[in-house]
Coordinates of C-alpha atoms and ligand atoms in Angstrom, one line a residue:
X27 CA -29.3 30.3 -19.8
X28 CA -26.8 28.5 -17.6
X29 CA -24.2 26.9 -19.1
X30 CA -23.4 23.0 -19.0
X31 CA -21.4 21.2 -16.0
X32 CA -18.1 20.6 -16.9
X33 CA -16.2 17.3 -15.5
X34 CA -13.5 19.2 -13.0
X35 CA -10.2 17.3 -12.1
X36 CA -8.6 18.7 -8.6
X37 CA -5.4 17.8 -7.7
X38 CA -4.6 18.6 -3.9
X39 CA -1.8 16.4 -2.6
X40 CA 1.1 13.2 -3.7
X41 CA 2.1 14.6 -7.0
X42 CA 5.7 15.5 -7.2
X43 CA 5.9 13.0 -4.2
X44 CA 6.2 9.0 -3.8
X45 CA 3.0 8.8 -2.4
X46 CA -0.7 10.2 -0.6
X47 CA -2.5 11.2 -3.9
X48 CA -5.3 12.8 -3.1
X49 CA -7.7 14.1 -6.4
X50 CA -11.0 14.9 -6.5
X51 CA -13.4 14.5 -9.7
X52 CA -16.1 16.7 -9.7
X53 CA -19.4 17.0 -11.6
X54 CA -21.9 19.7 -11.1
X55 CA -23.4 18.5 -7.7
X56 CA -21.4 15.5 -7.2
X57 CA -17.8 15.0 -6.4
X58 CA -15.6 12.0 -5.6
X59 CA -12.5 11.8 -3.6
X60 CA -9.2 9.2 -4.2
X61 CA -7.2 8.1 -2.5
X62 CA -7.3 9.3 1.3
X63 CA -3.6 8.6 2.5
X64 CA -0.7 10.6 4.2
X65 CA 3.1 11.1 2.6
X66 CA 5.4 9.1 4.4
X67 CA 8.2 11.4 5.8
X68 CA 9.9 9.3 7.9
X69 CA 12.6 12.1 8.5
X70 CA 10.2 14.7 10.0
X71 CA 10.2 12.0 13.5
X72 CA 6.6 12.9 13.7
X73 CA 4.6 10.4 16.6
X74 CA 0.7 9.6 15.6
X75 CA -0.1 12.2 18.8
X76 CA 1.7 14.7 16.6
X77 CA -0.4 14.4 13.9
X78 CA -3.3 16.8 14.0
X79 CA -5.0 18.7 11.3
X80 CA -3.1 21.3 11.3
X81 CA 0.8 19.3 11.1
X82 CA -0.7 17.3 8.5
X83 CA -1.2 20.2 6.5
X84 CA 1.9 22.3 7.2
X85 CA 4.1 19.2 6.1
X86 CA 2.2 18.8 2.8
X87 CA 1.0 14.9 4.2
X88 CA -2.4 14.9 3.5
X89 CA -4.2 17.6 0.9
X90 CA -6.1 20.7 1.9
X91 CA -9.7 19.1 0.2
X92 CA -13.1 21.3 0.9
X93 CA -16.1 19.7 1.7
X94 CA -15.0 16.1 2.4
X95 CA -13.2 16.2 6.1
X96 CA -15.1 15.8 9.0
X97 CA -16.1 19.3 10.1
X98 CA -14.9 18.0 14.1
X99 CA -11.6 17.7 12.7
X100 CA -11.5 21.0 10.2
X101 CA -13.5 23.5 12.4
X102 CA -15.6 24.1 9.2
X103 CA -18.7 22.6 7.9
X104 CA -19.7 20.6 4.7
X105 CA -21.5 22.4 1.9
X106 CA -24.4 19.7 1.7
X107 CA -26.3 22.6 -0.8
X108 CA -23.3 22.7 -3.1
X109 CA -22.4 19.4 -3.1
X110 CA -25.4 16.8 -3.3
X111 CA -23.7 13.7 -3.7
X112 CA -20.1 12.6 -2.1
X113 CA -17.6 9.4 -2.0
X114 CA -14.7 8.7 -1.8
X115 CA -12.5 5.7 -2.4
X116 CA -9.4 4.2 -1.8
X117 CA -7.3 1.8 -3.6
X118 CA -5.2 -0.2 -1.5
X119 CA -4.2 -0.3 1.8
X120 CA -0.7 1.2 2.3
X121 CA -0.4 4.3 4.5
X122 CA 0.0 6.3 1.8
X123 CA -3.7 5.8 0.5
X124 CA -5.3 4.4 3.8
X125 CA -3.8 6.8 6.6
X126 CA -6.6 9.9 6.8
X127 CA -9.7 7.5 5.7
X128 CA -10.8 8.0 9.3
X129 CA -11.0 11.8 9.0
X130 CA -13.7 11.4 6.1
X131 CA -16.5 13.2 7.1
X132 CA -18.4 10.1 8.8
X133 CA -21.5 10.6 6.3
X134 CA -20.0 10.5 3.2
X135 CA -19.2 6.4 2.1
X136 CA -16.1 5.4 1.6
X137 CA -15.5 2.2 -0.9
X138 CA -12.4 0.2 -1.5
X139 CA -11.8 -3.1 -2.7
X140 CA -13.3 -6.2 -0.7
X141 CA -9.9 -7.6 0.3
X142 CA -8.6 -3.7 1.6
X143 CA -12.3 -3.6 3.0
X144 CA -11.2 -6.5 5.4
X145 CA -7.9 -6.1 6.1
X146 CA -8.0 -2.3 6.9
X147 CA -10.0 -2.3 10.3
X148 CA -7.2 -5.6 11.5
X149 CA -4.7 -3.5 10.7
X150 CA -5.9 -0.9 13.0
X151 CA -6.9 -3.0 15.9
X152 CA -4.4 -1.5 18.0
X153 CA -5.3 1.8 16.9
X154 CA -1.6 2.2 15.4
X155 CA -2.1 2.2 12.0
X156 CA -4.7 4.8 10.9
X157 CA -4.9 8.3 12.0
X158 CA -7.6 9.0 14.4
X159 CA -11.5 9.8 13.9
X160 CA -12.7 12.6 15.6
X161 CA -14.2 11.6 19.6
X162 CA -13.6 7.9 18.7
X163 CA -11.3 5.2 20.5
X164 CA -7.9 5.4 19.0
X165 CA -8.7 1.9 17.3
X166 CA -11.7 2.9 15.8
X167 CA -11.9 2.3 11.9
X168 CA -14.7 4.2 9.9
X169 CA -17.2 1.8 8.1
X170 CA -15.7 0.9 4.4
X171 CA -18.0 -0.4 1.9
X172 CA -16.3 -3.3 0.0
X173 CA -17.3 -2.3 -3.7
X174 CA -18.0 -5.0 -5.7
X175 CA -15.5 -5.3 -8.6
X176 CA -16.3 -4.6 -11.8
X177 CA -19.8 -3.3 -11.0
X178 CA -20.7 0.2 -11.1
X179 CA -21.4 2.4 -8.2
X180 CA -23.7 5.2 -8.3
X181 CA -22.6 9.2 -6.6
X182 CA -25.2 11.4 -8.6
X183 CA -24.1 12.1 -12.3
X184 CA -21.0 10.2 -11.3
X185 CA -20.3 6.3 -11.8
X186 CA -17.2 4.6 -9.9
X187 CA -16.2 1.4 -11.0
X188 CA -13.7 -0.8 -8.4
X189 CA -11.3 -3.2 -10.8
X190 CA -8.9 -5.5 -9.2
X191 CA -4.7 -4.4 -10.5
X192 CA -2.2 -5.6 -9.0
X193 CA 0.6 -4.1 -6.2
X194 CA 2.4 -5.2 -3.0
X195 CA -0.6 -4.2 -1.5
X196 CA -2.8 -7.0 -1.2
X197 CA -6.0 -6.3 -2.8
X198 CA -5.5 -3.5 -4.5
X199 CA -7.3 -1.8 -7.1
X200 CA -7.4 0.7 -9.4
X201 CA -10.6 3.0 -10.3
X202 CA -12.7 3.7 -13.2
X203 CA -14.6 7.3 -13.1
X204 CA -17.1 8.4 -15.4
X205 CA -19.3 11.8 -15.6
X206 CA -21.7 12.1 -18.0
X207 CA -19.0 13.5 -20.4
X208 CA -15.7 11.8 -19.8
X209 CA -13.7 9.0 -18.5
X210 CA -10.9 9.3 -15.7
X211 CA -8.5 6.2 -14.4
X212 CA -6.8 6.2 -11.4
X213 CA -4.5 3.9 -11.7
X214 CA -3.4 3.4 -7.6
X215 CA 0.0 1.5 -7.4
X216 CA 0.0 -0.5 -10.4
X217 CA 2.9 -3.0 -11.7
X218 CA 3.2 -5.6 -14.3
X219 CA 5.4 -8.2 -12.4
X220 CA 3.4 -9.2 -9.6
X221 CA 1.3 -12.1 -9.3
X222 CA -1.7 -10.9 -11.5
X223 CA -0.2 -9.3 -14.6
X224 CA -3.7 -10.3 -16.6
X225 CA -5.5 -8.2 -14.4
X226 CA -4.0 -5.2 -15.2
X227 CA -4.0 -6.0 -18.5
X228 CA -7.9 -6.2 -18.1
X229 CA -7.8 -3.1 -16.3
X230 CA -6.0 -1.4 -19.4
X231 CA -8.4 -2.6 -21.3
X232 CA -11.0 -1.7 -19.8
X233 CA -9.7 2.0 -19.2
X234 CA -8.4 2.3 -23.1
X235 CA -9.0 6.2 -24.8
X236 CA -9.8 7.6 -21.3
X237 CA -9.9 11.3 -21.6
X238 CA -7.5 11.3 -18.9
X239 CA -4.8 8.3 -17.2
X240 CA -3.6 9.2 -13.5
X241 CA -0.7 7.7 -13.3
X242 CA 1.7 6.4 -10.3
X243 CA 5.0 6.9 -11.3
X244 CA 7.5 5.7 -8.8
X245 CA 9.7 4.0 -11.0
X246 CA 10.8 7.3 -13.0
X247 CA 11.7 8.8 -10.0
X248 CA 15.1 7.7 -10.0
X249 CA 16.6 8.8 -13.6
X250 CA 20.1 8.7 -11.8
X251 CA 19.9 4.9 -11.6
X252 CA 21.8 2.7 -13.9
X253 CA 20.6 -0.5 -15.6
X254 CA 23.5 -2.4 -13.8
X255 CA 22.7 -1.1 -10.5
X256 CA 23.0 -4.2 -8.1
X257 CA 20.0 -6.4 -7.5
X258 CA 20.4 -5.5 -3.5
X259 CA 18.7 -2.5 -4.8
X260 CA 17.0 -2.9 -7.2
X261 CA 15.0 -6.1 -6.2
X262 CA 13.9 -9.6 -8.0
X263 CA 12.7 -9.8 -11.0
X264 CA 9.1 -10.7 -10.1
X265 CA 7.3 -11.9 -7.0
X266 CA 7.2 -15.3 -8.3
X267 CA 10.7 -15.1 -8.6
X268 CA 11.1 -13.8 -5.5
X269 CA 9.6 -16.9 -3.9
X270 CA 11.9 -19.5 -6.0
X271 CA 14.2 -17.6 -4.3
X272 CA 13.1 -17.9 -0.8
X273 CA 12.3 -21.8 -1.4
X274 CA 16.1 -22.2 -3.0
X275 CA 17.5 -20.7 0.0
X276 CA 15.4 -23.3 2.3
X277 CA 16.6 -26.2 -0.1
X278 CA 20.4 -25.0 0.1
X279 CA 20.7 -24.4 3.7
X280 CA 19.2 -27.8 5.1
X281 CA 21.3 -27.5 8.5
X282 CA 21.0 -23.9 8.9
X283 CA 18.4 -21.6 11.4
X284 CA 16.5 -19.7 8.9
X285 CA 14.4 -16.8 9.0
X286 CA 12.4 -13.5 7.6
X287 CA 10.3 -10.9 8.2
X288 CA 7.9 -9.0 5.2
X289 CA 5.7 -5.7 5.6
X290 CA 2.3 -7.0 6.9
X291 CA 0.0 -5.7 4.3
X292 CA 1.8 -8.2 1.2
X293 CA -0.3 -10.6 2.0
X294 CA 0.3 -12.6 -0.8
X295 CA 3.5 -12.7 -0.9
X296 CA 3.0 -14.6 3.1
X297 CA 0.5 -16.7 1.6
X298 CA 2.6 -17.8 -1.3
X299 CA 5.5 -18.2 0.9
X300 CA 3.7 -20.5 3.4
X301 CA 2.3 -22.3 0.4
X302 CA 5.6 -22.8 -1.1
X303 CA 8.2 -23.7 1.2
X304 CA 9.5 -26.9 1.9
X305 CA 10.2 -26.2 5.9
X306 CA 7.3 -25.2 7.9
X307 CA 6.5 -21.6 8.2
X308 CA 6.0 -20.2 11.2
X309 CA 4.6 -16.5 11.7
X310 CA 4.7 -14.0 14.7
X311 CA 1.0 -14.2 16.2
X312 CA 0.2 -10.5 15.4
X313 CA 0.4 -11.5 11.9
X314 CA -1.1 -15.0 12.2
X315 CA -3.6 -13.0 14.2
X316 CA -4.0 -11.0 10.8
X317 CA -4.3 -13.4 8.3
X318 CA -7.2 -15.2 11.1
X319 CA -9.1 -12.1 11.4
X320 CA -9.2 -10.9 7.9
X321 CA -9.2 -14.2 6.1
X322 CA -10.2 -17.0 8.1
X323 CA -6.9 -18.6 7.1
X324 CA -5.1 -20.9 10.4
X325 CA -1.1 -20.7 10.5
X326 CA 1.5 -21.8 12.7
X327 CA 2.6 -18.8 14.6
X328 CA 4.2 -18.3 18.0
X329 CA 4.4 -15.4 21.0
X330 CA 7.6 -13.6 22.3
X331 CA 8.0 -14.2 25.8
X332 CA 6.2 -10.7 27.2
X333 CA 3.2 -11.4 24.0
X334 CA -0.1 -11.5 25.6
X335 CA -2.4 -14.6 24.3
X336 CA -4.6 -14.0 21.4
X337 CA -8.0 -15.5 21.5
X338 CA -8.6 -15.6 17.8
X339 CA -5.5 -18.2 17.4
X340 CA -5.6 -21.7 17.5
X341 CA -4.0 -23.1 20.6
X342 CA -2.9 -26.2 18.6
X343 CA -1.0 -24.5 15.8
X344 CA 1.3 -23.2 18.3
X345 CA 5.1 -23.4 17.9
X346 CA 7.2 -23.0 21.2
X347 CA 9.5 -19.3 20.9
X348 CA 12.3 -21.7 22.6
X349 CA 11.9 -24.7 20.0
X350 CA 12.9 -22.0 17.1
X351 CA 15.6 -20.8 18.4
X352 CA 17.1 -23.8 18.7
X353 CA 16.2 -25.1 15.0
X354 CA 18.3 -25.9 12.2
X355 CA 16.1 -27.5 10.3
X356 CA 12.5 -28.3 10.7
X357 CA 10.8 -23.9 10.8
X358 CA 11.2 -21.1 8.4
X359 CA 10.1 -18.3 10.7
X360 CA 9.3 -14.7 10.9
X361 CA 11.2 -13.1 13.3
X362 CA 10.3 -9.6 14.4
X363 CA 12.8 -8.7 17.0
X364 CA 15.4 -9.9 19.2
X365 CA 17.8 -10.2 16.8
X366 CA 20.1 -11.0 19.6
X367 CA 18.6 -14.1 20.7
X368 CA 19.1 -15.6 16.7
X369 CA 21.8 -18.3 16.3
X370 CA 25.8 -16.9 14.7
X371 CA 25.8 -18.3 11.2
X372 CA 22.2 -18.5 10.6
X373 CA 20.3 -16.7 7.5
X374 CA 18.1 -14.1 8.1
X375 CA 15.7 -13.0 4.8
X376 CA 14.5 -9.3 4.8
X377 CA 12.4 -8.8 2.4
X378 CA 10.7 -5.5 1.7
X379 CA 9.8 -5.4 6.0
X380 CA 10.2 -2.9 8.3
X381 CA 12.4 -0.6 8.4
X382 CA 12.0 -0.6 4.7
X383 CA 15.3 1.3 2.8
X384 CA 17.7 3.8 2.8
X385 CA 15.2 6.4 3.7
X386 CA 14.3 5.6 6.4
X387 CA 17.4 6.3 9.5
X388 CA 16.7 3.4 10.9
X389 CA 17.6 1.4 8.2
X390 CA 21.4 1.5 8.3
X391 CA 21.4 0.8 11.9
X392 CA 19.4 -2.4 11.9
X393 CA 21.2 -4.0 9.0
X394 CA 24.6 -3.1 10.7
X395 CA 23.7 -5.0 14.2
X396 CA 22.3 -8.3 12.6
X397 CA 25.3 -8.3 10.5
X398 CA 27.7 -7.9 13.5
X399 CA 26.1 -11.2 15.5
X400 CA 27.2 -12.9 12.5
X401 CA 24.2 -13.4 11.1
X402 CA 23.7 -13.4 7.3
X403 CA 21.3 -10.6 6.1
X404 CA 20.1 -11.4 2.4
X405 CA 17.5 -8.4 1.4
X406 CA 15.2 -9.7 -1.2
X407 CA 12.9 -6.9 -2.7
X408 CA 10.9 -7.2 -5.1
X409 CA 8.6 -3.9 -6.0
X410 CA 5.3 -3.1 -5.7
X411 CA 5.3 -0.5 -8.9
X412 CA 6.3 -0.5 -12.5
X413 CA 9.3 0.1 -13.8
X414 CA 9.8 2.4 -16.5
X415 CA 9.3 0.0 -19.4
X416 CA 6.1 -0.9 -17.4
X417 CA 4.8 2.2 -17.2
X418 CA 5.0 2.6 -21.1
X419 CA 3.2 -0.6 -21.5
X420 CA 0.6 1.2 -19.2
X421 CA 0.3 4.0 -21.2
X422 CA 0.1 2.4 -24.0
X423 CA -2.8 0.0 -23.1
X424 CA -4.8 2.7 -22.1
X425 CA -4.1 5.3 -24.8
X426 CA -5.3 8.3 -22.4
X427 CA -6.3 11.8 -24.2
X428 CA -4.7 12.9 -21.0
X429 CA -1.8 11.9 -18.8
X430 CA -1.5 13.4 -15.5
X431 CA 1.6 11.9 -13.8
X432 CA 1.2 11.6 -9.8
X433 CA 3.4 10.4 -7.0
X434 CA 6.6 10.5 -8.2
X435 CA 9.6 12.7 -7.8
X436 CA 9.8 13.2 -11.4
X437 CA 6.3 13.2 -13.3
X438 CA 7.8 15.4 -16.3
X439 CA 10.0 11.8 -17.1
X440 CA 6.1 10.2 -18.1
X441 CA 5.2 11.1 -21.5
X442 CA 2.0 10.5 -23.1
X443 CA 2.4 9.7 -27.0
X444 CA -1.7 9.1 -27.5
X445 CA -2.3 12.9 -26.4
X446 CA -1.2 15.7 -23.4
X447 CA 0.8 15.5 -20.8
X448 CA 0.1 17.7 -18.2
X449 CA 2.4 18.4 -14.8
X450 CA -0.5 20.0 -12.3
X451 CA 0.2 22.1 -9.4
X452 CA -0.5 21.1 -5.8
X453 CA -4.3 22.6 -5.6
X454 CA -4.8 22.7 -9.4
X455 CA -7.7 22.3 -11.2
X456 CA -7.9 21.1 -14.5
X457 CA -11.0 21.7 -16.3
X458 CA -11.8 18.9 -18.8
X459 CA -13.6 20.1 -22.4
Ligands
LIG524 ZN1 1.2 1.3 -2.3

């Protein structure tokens, strides 16, 4: 007599880490894989070149996973015979859950939300965004199938359902699994303060007395930080805010050259921005290029000197590079570089771009040479994940038999008062009963 499958829970990488959860669910013959980024370790000076297999894996960035990598990449083959039906997913389109999707084995599908469906392959049309597939063109992006929210997808014994959330990540979801025994969320990057609180809500809802919650916990991972600590760091209150704030500053300053710069892949907070301000907004054509390819959306944009023409963009919307360095008064605009060429005594907006914080070296010197051309810097954050009150809220909608705490530098600081907490290893399995 053989015994009955039991739903398996693997946890290979982004635990006790901000970042590149990987976790497989398996079910007799079928297994699904989430998410398929790469920890961001800024400090290692690691070029895309350096990345192979085998530097990924020696720095912990990506998870050692059987049975899902491409077998060009691994030097060792999928076992087809043990493993009947594959997928994975991912659910948004940060680095840190997007990077390795292109060293999926190229027959097993790979689903995402419809909005990180679209954006992904733009992203990567310069083949400096995603890791490399195996004998591909460095801009190659493997198909994604845009899952169709709320509806359930079919691997074997195991069902997959795509739910929109809500993150700095435009388009992001979180994940519903379900074996023929149990219920596991993934809950992705997940906050309550961006523009789509109700839809997490839903999503909480939807997930409530799962035998087991994975949870993002980046806001825990800072115990040391006080209430008071100053809103520099800590960030806005919400992203609505956040725009108030960027609008008040254009309604302040009417005689002033004014300008910003955000991390590509908030999309909405561009969109919300363009929608909101009272001067026009102009964008770098790389990410007017973006929001063209992967939403069909026209913006005024304009090129640096040594840009080359983009096709996609219409000629019309153009703003002259010269005409905005002279305004005061007419653009809001994105400015990318060339910090040098901005007027003295002008406002410059940073707000959650590139380089992003502390962590990163470059930080410190980029803030110290706008300031020292006189320029004002304001940094206006506002973040993609929950705080800790959030994260109760969370746990509390979704009341999980379970809670395993992921990407965070202190999971111990989640408790779970519906049930177990559990801390797994790097490479654990957890055996659900
Ligand atoms: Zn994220």
């Amino acid at each position: 007599m053989t015994s009955k499958p039991k739903t398996k829970v693997t946890f290979y990488n982004g635990l006790t880490t901000i970042g590149g959860p990987m976790i497989e669910v398996a079910y007799d013959k079928s297994h699904v894989l989430f998410d398929l980024g790469e920890v961001y370790r800024p400090e290692l000076g690691l070029k895309m070149e350096d990345e192979d297999f085998a530097t990924l894996l020696k720095y912990q960035l990506i998870g050692d996973v059987p049975d899902f990598y491409d077998p060009k990449v691994t030097g060792k083959e999928i076992d087809h015979e043990r493993w009947e039906h594959s997928a994975a997913y991912i659910s948004h389109l940060h680095l840190d859950h997007s990077k390795a999707m292109n060293l999926l084995a190229p027959e097993i599908p790979l689903y995402a939300g419809p909005l990180t469906a679209a954006l992904l392959p733009v992203l990567n049309r310069d083949g400096e965004f995603l890791l490399p597939a195996a004998d591909k063109p460095k801009n190659y992006t493997r198909p994604i199938i845009a899952a169709k929210l709320n509806e359930p997808i079919h691997v074997g014994d195991i069902t997959l359902t795509v739910v929109p959330s809500d993150h700095d990540a435009y388009g992001a979801t979180g994940l519903i699994v379900k074996t023929p025994d149990k219920t596991i969320v993934h809950t992705g990057d997940i906050r309550l303060h961006g523009y789509h609180p109700d839809w997490v809500r839903k999503f909480m809802a939807a997930g409530k007395g799962c035998d087991m919650l994975i949870i993002e916990g980046t806001g825990v991972s800072w115990p040391e930080r006080s209430e008071d600590d100053s809103e520099e760091f800590k960030g806005v209150k919400n992203e609505i805010e956040l725009t108030q704030r960027i609008v008040q500053y254009q309604k302040d300053n009417p005689k002033r050259q004014l300008t910003f710069n955000t991390y590509p892949t908030n999309v909405e907070r561009i969109l919300r921005i363009i929608s909101d301000s009272p001067r026009k907004v102009v964008l770098h054509a790389k990410r007017a290029e973006l929001l063209k390819l992967a939403l069909k959306q026209d913006v005024p944009y304009y090129y640096l000197p040594e840009d080359e023409k983009i096709d996609a963009l219409d000629p019309d919307l153009e703003i002259s590079y010269q005409d905005l360095l002279k305004d005061d008064h007419q653009y809001f605009w994105q400015v990318v570089g060339h910090y040098d060429q901005l007027q003295k005594g002008g406002l410059y907006i940073h707000s959650n771009a590139e380089p992003l914080g502390d962590f990163d070296p470059a930080y410190a010197p980029f803030i110290e040479n706008i300031k020292k051309r006189g320029i004002e810097l304001i940094t206006l954050r506002c973040s993609g994940h929950a705080d800790v009150a959030e994260l109760k809220e969370i746990i509390a909608g979704f009341e999980p038999k379970i809670l395993a705490p992921v990407h965070t530098l202190h999971p111990e600081l989640e408790e779970n008062p519906f049930g177990e907490r559990i801390l797994p290893k790097r490479g654990e399995v957890v055996t659900l009963s």
